[in-house]
Amino acid sequence: MKVFFATDIHGSETCWRKFLNSGPHYDADVVILGGDMTGKALVPIVDDGGGKWHGTLQEQRRDLNGEDEVVAFEQDVMRRGYYPFRTTPDELSELEHDEQRLDDLFHQHMLGTVERWMQMADERLSPKGIKAFVCPGNDDQFEVDEILANARGVTLAEGRVVDVEGYQMASTGWSNPTPWHTYREETEDVLYERISSAAAGLTNPPERTILNLHCPPYGSGLDEAPGVNEDLSPKHGGHAPEPVGSKAVRRAIEEFRPVLSLHGHIHEARGHTRIGNTLVINPGSSYEQGQLLGALIELDGKKVKNFVLTSG
Amino acid sequence: MAAADVPAERTLFVRKATGLVKGWSVLDAFIYAAFAINLMALGFGYAFTTIAFIPDGSLVWAVILSALFIIFETLVYASLIAVMPRAGGDYVWQSRVLHGGIGFVFAATGWWFILWHWVPIYANILVVEVIQPFMVIIGNTGNGVFESDWWVYTPTHGAGIFTASLITAGIATVVVALGMRTYARFQKWCFYGGMIGLGIILVIFLIHSKADFIAAYNRSAQNMWGTGPHAYEGLIAASDKAGTSSYVGAGSFPVKETFLLIPFIVFYNLWPNWGATLYGEVKGASDYRKNVYAMAGALVFTTIVVLITFAAMYHVMGSDTYGIMSSAYWGYFTAPLAIFPYPGTIAAMFYTNEAVQLIIILLLSLWFFGWAGSVFLSSTRMIFATAFDRVLPEWAAKVSPRGVPYAALALMLIPAIPISYFYAYNTTFYKATLDATLVIAATFLLTTLSAMLLPWRKPEIYNASPIAKYRPLGIPLITLSGVIFAAFLLFCLYKWFADDIYGVNNSTSLRYMAVLYIAAIVIYVASRVIRSREGIDLDKINAEIPVE
């Protein structure tokens, strides 16, 4: 069985479309998307009147003339993983002071995008017979789960064991605590309980078992992120990574000894390692550049036959 | 309401999410780049003494002109980091833009194989800037074991440089093993300490006159090195006799000769991009600008400090004397004293108190110790990146539970030891290593070519990057910068190949370097065959997945 795994696309329209095409591209039987599929930011496109608009992307202001340029800018924003929305100067000013309204706007765009993506998955994956599994991550709000659960083109893998072509895969997108206090994070003890609960249904031997845990194992080299100061600025110019992975995840890998363990969360820590006989992979993420980083793994029922990290 | 009081319009609303960090400190990245173009270790440790070879060139203008061209290198690398900010640097950019095979061959030779050979080069700097001055100050002069002259490489004596190479490799290994966080902290303290040391010697030079220098030189030569009473006069007389007494000062700008000096000078300032394999995720245009500020800022800062140091040295000893001391060191004539014209040693000469002398040397030695880890550090990232692409075996990317990349480190350290041995004890092999700078420059040239072609080879990624809007004269800035820097590199490469004076167009060395390239090609081809048998298509791993 050939598995393609990617993760942390953070709302990037380009990466999602590439993910949908990754099965045929890599000749994979199954495609799996790790957590953090939703975007991090809203980008206002402000109506200046008379068919003129303006918006700012990557700190560069763009003045837009007419509908075609606005649409092209919206596509640029979506490609980068942000959500564009059209607004007026007055509404923009109100949004700055109305947290609830901003939250609602985020929900509207985020959930709308996930719904549209699931529709695309149904249209593109189902006819090809490619199985796709998706699991939210710590950055994804809980409302995402319901949309994924109702999708026909993909299978929601969160918190349970799913069958993957004769292999069993247990998944969770929860992580240990981060400095950003995101939606799905908890202490190591609680996280371990969650993973154990998700994996309770595993009945296959280790060589036919896969763990899909968003957070990488602590001290694996796949969890090295730039250390941050209290104000969230990177220490030492971002040159000094430190391990930030989960000890609970590491313990789970050591106890369940799956043939393969898939992770994401730390975009910079692209790589692979072994914990015991388990091949542990974090393909990293370059969603902002529109590059889908991934891993192509071939399993032969006894071991990992071969694998490679991809950049597509 | 004044314009300044108008609140800026919100251009982005972010929610709580992992990894959203405030901007990183330009200062930290600046320090890393400033250490890479190490004015003390690489500049005064070698490059500036090459005035002995082209005495009609202007050191001052060669430093300024080369920096102006190398600014474009910083633009090229900052642009590449902005478009593809992934660890692995040159390998990643070349393999994604040109071809996986090209990326591996030029990265393996320029970042892996050749840095084994830089260990004895670093060791030479350790000897002339740290070990020898230290030994002389404590009175351990002479040729005996571990005495000052024992460390100097000669065709018939390699024990000293081999020992220094082992020390250098040991320092680099420890630094990498301690991890980036510790190294970054260590480097920052070394930078501050080194700057204090530099400040002290500048003051020493400025408060003394040339007469003071001559007296200090004669006294030190006699007391510390055991020469006769008039070593300075002997030095000048020997130089006059050899016809090597006239050098260009700061006021002259002989264009042709100065340009000819540049291929020597780049030995010190070609490397502001050394941290490019380490830079992290770039979020926007301001981060691109920060990369430019860090690398170009380090280059400008270092250039200014070098010029100030030249001014202080020329004030106290004259440009002629610096050139004469360099010529004596490089063996153009036999002088009563032919020591390396290291500013630390020269500053220490003004004092007879050993403690003061040692403080000067030890503070300046921080320029070496803060930099020594760079001989292995960036290379380990390149080895990782190739292992991730499965060109190298899986084990090459192994890390210990404490995060030490021990396999990549072993791939640097283990070959470096026999290579240092052959460098020290085999004169033919010593000559074979002369092209060590040339090989890295060739790698930079291929990366620059990747940058020039990037807007056309990877338009999706380029157009989505924060640098896409920079188009002076309608040409992408990354391409324009690449063309200028490539022309500069080609000039240096041409001179290195064509002109005997640079000492690197040695046929033994060129053949040896060809062997390194062939070795890299063999590894890549073998890897392709093995991976193909395993069912892995190396071409496909970097192929763009269709978006629609």
Short mmCIF file of C-alpha atoms in Angstrom, two decimals, chain B residues 118-538:
data_model
loop_
_atom_site.label_atom_id
_atom_site.label_comp_id
_atom_site.label_asym_id
_atom_site.label_seq_id
_atom_site.Cartn_x
_atom_site.Cartn_y
_atom_site.Cartn_z
CA TRP B 118 38.78 23.98 5.41
CA VAL B 119 39.60 22.42 8.76
CA PRO B 120 43.39 22.84 8.28
CA ILE B 121 42.75 26.31 6.79
CA TYR B 122 40.86 27.28 9.95
CA ALA B 123 43.71 25.67 11.90
CA ASN B 124 46.25 27.93 10.19
CA ILE B 125 44.28 30.92 11.42
CA LEU B 126 44.13 29.43 14.91
CA VAL B 127 47.92 29.15 14.83
CA VAL B 128 48.77 32.67 13.62
CA GLU B 129 46.11 34.50 15.63
CA VAL B 130 45.88 32.55 18.86
CA ILE B 131 48.44 29.83 19.50
CA GLN B 132 51.61 31.53 18.27
CA PRO B 133 51.00 34.91 19.92
CA PHE B 134 50.04 33.11 23.13
CA MET B 135 53.21 30.99 23.08
CA VAL B 136 55.43 34.00 22.38
CA ILE B 137 53.90 36.03 25.18
CA ILE B 138 54.43 33.29 27.73
CA GLY B 139 58.01 32.94 26.53
CA ASN B 140 57.53 29.62 24.82
CA THR B 141 59.41 30.57 21.67
CA GLY B 142 61.43 28.23 19.53
CA ASN B 143 61.01 25.08 17.44
CA GLY B 144 60.60 22.61 20.28
CA VAL B 145 57.48 20.55 20.74
CA PHE B 146 54.50 22.84 21.43
CA GLU B 147 56.72 25.92 21.24
CA SER B 148 55.60 28.81 19.03
CA ASP B 149 57.30 27.84 15.76
CA TRP B 150 56.42 24.17 16.15
CA TRP B 151 52.82 24.99 15.20
CA VAL B 152 53.73 26.58 11.86
CA TYR B 153 53.25 24.50 8.75
CA THR B 154 56.29 23.91 6.56
CA PRO B 155 56.74 21.30 3.83
CA THR B 156 58.93 19.34 6.21
CA HIS B 157 57.01 19.85 9.42
CA GLY B 158 53.30 19.10 9.71
CA ALA B 159 52.85 18.05 13.33
CA GLY B 160 51.84 21.52 14.49
CA ILE B 161 49.21 22.19 11.87
CA PHE B 162 47.84 18.65 12.23
CA THR B 163 47.49 19.15 15.98
CA ALA B 164 45.84 22.54 15.39
CA SER B 165 43.48 20.88 12.89
CA LEU B 166 42.46 18.33 15.51
CA ILE B 167 41.81 21.15 17.97
CA THR B 168 39.74 23.03 15.36
CA ALA B 169 37.72 19.95 14.43
CA GLY B 170 37.20 19.25 18.12
CA ILE B 171 35.90 22.76 18.78
CA ALA B 172 33.54 22.59 15.79
CA THR B 173 32.26 19.18 16.87
CA VAL B 174 31.60 20.31 20.42
CA VAL B 175 29.81 23.45 19.21
CA VAL B 176 27.50 21.50 16.89
CA ALA B 177 26.92 18.87 19.55
CA LEU B 178 25.94 21.53 22.07
CA GLY B 179 23.19 22.66 19.75
CA MET B 180 22.24 25.87 18.01
CA ARG B 181 20.82 27.56 21.07
CA THR B 182 24.05 27.25 23.01
CA TYR B 183 26.08 28.15 19.95
CA ALA B 184 24.00 31.27 19.28
CA ARG B 185 24.47 32.41 22.86
CA PHE B 186 28.19 31.59 22.79
CA GLN B 187 28.61 33.40 19.50
CA LYS B 188 26.87 36.51 20.80
CA TRP B 189 29.22 36.73 23.76
CA CYS B 190 32.21 36.10 21.50
CA PHE B 191 31.02 38.93 19.25
CA TYR B 192 30.75 41.38 22.11
CA GLY B 193 34.09 40.26 23.59
CA GLY B 194 35.75 40.38 20.17
CA MET B 195 34.43 43.88 19.56
CA ILE B 196 35.79 45.02 22.91
CA GLY B 197 39.16 43.55 21.95
CA LEU B 198 39.01 45.32 18.60
CA GLY B 199 38.11 48.58 20.29
CA ILE B 200 41.09 48.23 22.62
CA ILE B 201 43.60 47.71 19.81
CA LEU B 202 42.13 50.61 17.84
CA VAL B 203 42.70 52.87 20.83
CA ILE B 204 46.23 51.49 21.22
CA PHE B 205 46.99 52.24 17.57
CA LEU B 206 45.50 55.71 17.69
CA ILE B 207 47.29 56.87 20.85
CA HIS B 208 50.69 55.81 19.57
CA SER B 209 52.90 57.23 16.84
CA LYS B 210 55.02 55.53 14.23
CA ALA B 211 58.10 56.23 16.33
CA ASP B 212 56.39 54.42 19.21
CA PHE B 213 55.66 51.52 16.86
CA ILE B 214 59.27 51.25 15.69
CA ALA B 215 60.49 51.29 19.26
CA ALA B 216 57.90 48.71 20.32
CA TYR B 217 58.72 46.52 17.33
CA ASN B 218 62.44 46.57 18.04
CA ARG B 219 61.95 45.96 21.75
CA SER B 220 59.49 43.10 21.24
CA ALA B 221 61.56 41.50 18.50
CA GLN B 222 64.52 41.43 20.80
CA ASN B 223 62.74 40.48 24.02
CA MET B 224 60.10 38.12 22.71
CA TRP B 225 61.62 36.63 19.57
CA GLY B 226 65.29 36.99 20.42
CA THR B 227 66.41 39.01 17.39
CA GLY B 228 69.08 41.67 17.37
CA PRO B 229 68.42 45.23 18.59
CA HIS B 230 67.35 46.78 15.24
CA ALA B 231 64.86 44.34 13.77
CA TYR B 232 62.67 47.04 12.25
CA GLU B 233 65.54 48.66 10.41
CA GLY B 234 66.63 45.19 9.29
CA LEU B 235 63.12 44.49 8.02
CA ILE B 236 63.06 47.71 5.97
CA ALA B 237 66.57 47.17 4.63
CA ALA B 238 65.78 43.62 3.55
CA SER B 239 62.58 44.84 1.89
CA ASP B 240 64.40 47.65 0.10
CA LYS B 241 66.95 45.19 -1.16
CA ALA B 242 64.19 42.91 -2.46
CA GLY B 243 62.39 45.86 -4.04
CA THR B 244 59.19 45.26 -2.12
CA SER B 245 59.00 48.42 -0.02
CA SER B 246 56.30 50.46 -1.71
CA TYR B 247 52.57 49.87 -1.16
CA VAL B 248 49.48 51.84 -2.03
CA GLY B 249 47.95 53.87 0.78
CA ALA B 250 44.36 54.90 1.35
CA GLY B 251 44.62 57.96 -0.89
CA SER B 252 45.34 56.17 -4.17
CA PHE B 253 43.01 54.15 -6.37
CA PRO B 254 44.88 52.25 -9.07
CA VAL B 255 41.84 50.67 -10.73
CA LYS B 256 43.31 47.66 -12.52
CA GLU B 257 45.56 46.51 -9.68
CA THR B 258 42.81 47.03 -7.15
CA PHE B 259 40.44 44.82 -9.14
CA LEU B 260 43.19 42.22 -9.32
CA LEU B 261 43.36 42.27 -5.52
CA ILE B 262 39.64 41.48 -5.20
CA PRO B 263 39.89 37.71 -5.91
CA PHE B 264 42.13 37.57 -2.83
CA ILE B 265 39.91 39.80 -0.71
CA VAL B 266 36.76 37.71 -1.26
CA PHE B 267 38.39 35.01 0.84
CA TYR B 268 37.11 37.10 3.74
CA ASN B 269 33.88 38.74 2.61
CA LEU B 270 32.21 36.31 0.21
CA TRP B 271 30.29 34.64 3.03
CA PRO B 272 27.53 36.88 4.47
CA ASN B 273 25.13 34.21 3.19
CA TRP B 274 26.69 31.50 5.38
CA GLY B 275 23.61 31.29 7.57
CA ALA B 276 21.30 30.94 4.59
CA THR B 277 20.97 27.21 5.21
CA LEU B 278 19.65 28.00 8.68
CA TYR B 279 17.09 30.75 8.16
CA GLY B 280 13.53 29.90 9.10
CA GLU B 281 10.07 30.64 7.84
CA VAL B 282 9.62 34.05 6.24
CA LYS B 283 6.25 35.67 6.74
CA GLY B 284 6.33 38.75 4.59
CA ALA B 285 8.19 41.55 2.91
CA SER B 286 9.48 42.93 6.20
CA ASP B 287 11.16 39.60 6.91
CA TYR B 288 12.73 39.71 3.46
CA ARG B 289 14.02 43.16 4.25
CA LYS B 290 15.27 41.89 7.61
CA ASN B 291 17.28 39.20 5.86
CA VAL B 292 18.79 41.88 3.67
CA TYR B 293 19.44 44.11 6.67
CA ALA B 294 21.08 41.23 8.55
CA MET B 295 23.35 40.03 5.75
CA ALA B 296 24.02 43.29 3.94
CA GLY B 297 24.16 45.10 7.28
CA ALA B 298 26.85 42.72 8.48
CA LEU B 299 28.76 43.29 5.26
CA VAL B 300 28.54 47.09 5.49
CA PHE B 301 29.33 47.09 9.20
CA THR B 302 32.32 44.80 8.75
CA THR B 303 33.59 46.85 5.81
CA ILE B 304 33.41 50.04 7.85
CA VAL B 305 35.17 48.43 10.81
CA VAL B 306 37.89 47.09 8.52
CA LEU B 307 38.40 50.56 7.06
CA ILE B 308 38.62 52.08 10.54
CA THR B 309 41.14 49.40 11.50
CA PHE B 310 43.17 50.10 8.37
CA ALA B 311 43.12 53.81 9.23
CA ALA B 312 44.36 53.12 12.74
CA MET B 313 47.04 50.69 11.54
CA TYR B 314 48.19 53.01 8.77
CA HIS B 315 48.38 55.81 11.36
CA VAL B 316 50.65 53.87 13.68
CA MET B 317 52.77 51.86 11.24
CA GLY B 318 52.02 53.13 7.72
CA SER B 319 50.57 51.18 4.82
CA ASP B 320 54.09 50.43 3.60
CA THR B 321 55.07 48.71 6.84
CA TYR B 322 51.93 46.56 6.80
CA GLY B 323 52.75 45.52 3.24
CA ILE B 324 56.39 44.90 4.10
CA MET B 325 55.50 42.74 7.11
CA SER B 326 53.09 40.79 4.89
CA SER B 327 55.78 40.30 2.24
CA ALA B 328 58.26 39.15 4.87
CA TYR B 329 55.73 36.65 6.19
CA TRP B 330 55.04 35.30 2.69
CA GLY B 331 58.78 34.84 2.13
CA TYR B 332 59.48 37.54 -0.44
CA PHE B 333 62.70 38.22 1.43
CA THR B 334 64.49 37.15 4.57
CA ALA B 335 64.04 39.57 7.48
CA PRO B 336 65.32 39.50 11.07
CA LEU B 337 61.70 38.92 12.09
CA ALA B 338 59.01 37.61 9.73
CA ILE B 339 55.97 37.28 11.97
CA PHE B 340 52.40 37.30 10.71
CA PRO B 341 51.18 40.95 10.74
CA TYR B 342 48.23 40.20 12.97
CA PRO B 343 46.80 43.37 14.56
CA GLY B 344 46.59 41.62 17.94
CA THR B 345 50.28 40.78 17.90
CA ILE B 346 51.17 44.29 16.75
CA ALA B 347 49.04 45.87 19.49
CA ALA B 348 50.57 43.58 22.11
CA MET B 349 54.03 44.79 21.10
CA PHE B 350 53.33 48.19 22.67
CA TYR B 351 53.27 46.63 26.14
CA THR B 352 55.76 44.65 28.14
CA ASN B 353 53.26 43.48 30.73
CA GLU B 354 52.40 39.89 29.83
CA ALA B 355 48.95 40.10 31.40
CA VAL B 356 48.00 43.05 29.21
CA GLN B 357 49.38 41.26 26.15
CA LEU B 358 47.42 38.12 26.96
CA ILE B 359 44.19 40.06 27.50
CA ILE B 360 44.54 41.60 24.04
CA ILE B 361 45.23 38.25 22.36
CA LEU B 362 42.53 36.38 24.27
CA LEU B 363 39.85 39.00 23.59
CA LEU B 364 40.68 38.99 19.90
CA SER B 365 40.79 35.17 19.88
CA LEU B 366 37.02 35.28 20.45
CA TRP B 367 36.73 36.18 16.76
CA PHE B 368 38.13 32.72 16.05
CA PHE B 369 36.33 30.70 18.71
CA GLY B 370 32.92 32.23 17.94
CA TRP B 371 33.41 31.37 14.30
CA ALA B 372 35.11 27.95 14.42
CA GLY B 373 31.83 26.00 14.59
CA SER B 374 30.81 27.31 11.18
CA VAL B 375 33.21 24.88 9.51
CA PHE B 376 30.73 22.05 10.26
CA LEU B 377 27.46 23.66 11.29
CA SER B 378 25.90 24.72 7.99
CA SER B 379 27.12 21.55 6.32
CA THR B 380 25.06 19.38 8.65
CA ARG B 381 21.89 21.10 7.38
CA MET B 382 22.83 20.35 3.80
CA ILE B 383 23.44 16.69 4.67
CA PHE B 384 20.04 16.58 6.38
CA ALA B 385 18.30 18.03 3.35
CA THR B 386 19.84 15.49 0.97
CA ALA B 387 18.97 12.65 3.34
CA PHE B 388 15.36 13.87 3.45
CA ASP B 389 15.33 13.67 -0.33
CA ARG B 390 16.74 10.12 0.02
CA VAL B 391 19.82 10.93 -2.05
CA LEU B 392 21.85 10.07 1.02
CA PRO B 393 20.75 7.12 3.18
CA GLU B 394 18.21 7.53 5.97
CA TRP B 395 20.88 7.22 8.67
CA ALA B 396 22.57 10.44 7.54
CA ALA B 397 19.72 12.41 9.13
CA LYS B 398 19.82 10.61 12.47
CA VAL B 399 19.82 12.69 15.64
CA SER B 400 20.51 11.63 19.21
CA PRO B 401 17.80 11.91 21.86
CA ARG B 402 19.38 15.25 22.77
CA GLY B 403 18.99 16.44 19.21
CA VAL B 404 22.63 16.10 18.15
CA PRO B 405 22.92 15.33 14.42
CA TYR B 406 25.59 12.75 15.09
CA ALA B 407 25.57 11.04 11.70
CA ALA B 408 25.92 14.31 9.75
CA LEU B 409 28.54 15.41 12.24
CA ALA B 410 30.45 12.16 11.73
CA LEU B 411 30.27 12.71 7.97
CA MET B 412 32.04 16.01 8.54
CA LEU B 413 34.44 15.08 11.31
CA ILE B 414 35.75 11.64 10.31
CA PRO B 415 36.96 12.53 6.78
CA ALA B 416 38.34 15.86 8.04
CA ILE B 417 40.90 14.06 10.21
CA PRO B 418 42.77 12.07 7.50
CA ILE B 419 42.46 15.04 5.15
CA SER B 420 44.09 17.27 7.77
CA TYR B 421 46.78 14.61 8.19
CA PHE B 422 47.57 14.50 4.47
CA TYR B 423 47.44 18.30 4.32
CA ALA B 424 50.04 18.44 7.08
CA TYR B 425 52.37 15.66 5.98
CA ASN B 426 52.03 15.40 2.19
CA THR B 427 53.13 18.42 0.14
CA THR B 428 51.38 17.16 -3.00
CA PHE B 429 48.09 16.87 -1.12
CA TYR B 430 48.67 20.31 0.40
CA LYS B 431 48.77 21.75 -3.11
CA ALA B 432 45.68 19.79 -4.01
CA THR B 433 43.64 21.73 -1.47
CA LEU B 434 44.45 25.17 -2.89
CA ASP B 435 41.12 25.46 -4.71
CA ALA B 436 39.06 25.25 -1.53
CA THR B 437 37.56 28.72 -2.03
CA LEU B 438 36.97 28.16 -5.72
CA VAL B 439 34.72 25.14 -5.13
CA ILE B 440 32.44 27.08 -2.78
CA ALA B 441 32.30 29.98 -5.23
CA ALA B 442 31.22 27.53 -7.94
CA THR B 443 28.38 26.37 -5.70
CA PHE B 444 27.34 29.98 -5.09
CA LEU B 445 27.42 30.57 -8.85
CA LEU B 446 24.96 27.73 -9.48
CA THR B 447 22.71 29.02 -6.72
CA THR B 448 22.88 32.48 -8.27
CA LEU B 449 21.89 30.94 -11.61
CA SER B 450 18.94 29.29 -9.83
CA ALA B 451 17.93 32.68 -8.47
CA MET B 452 18.18 34.33 -11.89
CA LEU B 453 15.92 31.68 -13.44
CA LEU B 454 13.52 31.28 -10.54
CA PRO B 455 10.77 33.65 -11.80
CA TRP B 456 10.50 31.56 -14.96
CA ARG B 457 11.27 28.09 -13.62
CA LYS B 458 8.94 28.34 -10.60
CA PRO B 459 6.49 31.14 -11.46
CA GLU B 460 3.75 29.94 -9.07
CA ILE B 461 6.02 30.02 -6.05
CA TYR B 462 7.81 33.18 -7.12
CA ASN B 463 4.63 35.15 -7.82
CA ALA B 464 3.23 34.12 -4.44
CA SER B 465 6.32 35.42 -2.65
CA PRO B 466 6.78 38.85 -1.06
CA ILE B 467 9.58 39.72 -3.47
CA ALA B 468 7.55 39.41 -6.67
CA LYS B 469 6.74 43.10 -6.70
CA TYR B 470 10.37 44.21 -6.72
CA ARG B 471 10.99 44.78 -10.44
CA PRO B 472 13.48 47.60 -11.11
CA LEU B 473 13.56 48.43 -14.83
CA GLY B 474 10.83 45.83 -15.26
CA ILE B 475 13.27 43.02 -14.40
CA PRO B 476 12.76 40.87 -11.30
CA LEU B 477 15.16 42.13 -8.64
CA ILE B 478 16.25 38.56 -7.90
CA THR B 479 17.31 38.16 -11.53
CA LEU B 480 19.00 41.54 -11.75
CA SER B 481 20.90 40.93 -8.52
CA GLY B 482 21.82 37.48 -9.77
CA VAL B 483 23.23 38.79 -13.04
CA ILE B 484 25.45 41.32 -11.26
CA PHE B 485 26.67 38.87 -8.65
CA ALA B 486 27.20 36.12 -11.23
CA ALA B 487 29.35 38.49 -13.30
CA PHE B 488 31.39 39.24 -10.18
CA LEU B 489 31.83 35.55 -9.36
CA LEU B 490 32.78 34.76 -12.95
CA PHE B 491 35.44 37.47 -12.81
CA CYS B 492 36.89 35.93 -9.64
CA LEU B 493 36.69 32.39 -11.04
CA TYR B 494 38.35 33.49 -14.28
CA LYS B 495 41.20 35.16 -12.42
CA TRP B 496 41.66 32.16 -10.13
CA PHE B 497 41.84 29.83 -13.11
CA ALA B 498 43.88 32.07 -15.38
CA ASP B 499 46.36 33.87 -13.18
CA ASP B 500 49.21 32.12 -11.38
CA ILE B 501 49.46 34.84 -8.76
CA TYR B 502 46.40 33.56 -6.88
CA GLY B 503 48.14 30.25 -6.43
CA VAL B 504 45.00 28.22 -7.06
CA ASN B 505 45.28 27.27 -10.73
CA ASN B 506 47.54 24.47 -9.71
CA SER B 507 46.95 21.45 -11.97
CA THR B 508 47.20 19.04 -9.03
CA SER B 509 44.51 20.96 -7.22
CA LEU B 510 42.24 21.18 -10.26
CA ARG B 511 42.53 17.44 -10.83
CA TYR B 512 41.79 16.80 -7.18
CA MET B 513 38.76 19.05 -7.25
CA ALA B 514 37.57 17.20 -10.37
CA VAL B 515 37.81 14.01 -8.33
CA LEU B 516 35.52 15.56 -5.69
CA TYR B 517 32.94 16.48 -8.34
CA ILE B 518 33.17 12.99 -9.84
CA ALA B 519 32.69 11.48 -6.38
CA ALA B 520 29.53 13.55 -5.91
CA ILE B 521 28.24 12.49 -9.34
CA VAL B 522 28.94 8.84 -8.53
CA ILE B 523 27.05 9.09 -5.23
CA TYR B 524 24.08 10.73 -6.95
CA VAL B 525 23.95 8.21 -9.82
CA ALA B 526 24.34 5.28 -7.43
CA SER B 527 21.59 6.72 -5.28
CA ARG B 528 19.26 7.06 -8.28
CA VAL B 529 19.87 3.43 -9.24
CA ILE B 530 19.35 2.14 -5.71
CA ARG B 531 16.23 4.24 -5.14
CA SER B 532 14.83 3.24 -8.50
CA ARG B 533 15.18 -0.43 -7.52
CA GLU B 534 13.35 0.41 -4.30
CA GLY B 535 10.54 1.98 -6.29
CA ILE B 536 11.47 5.61 -5.54
CA ASP B 537 11.72 8.04 -8.43
CA LEU B 538 14.08 10.80 -7.30
#
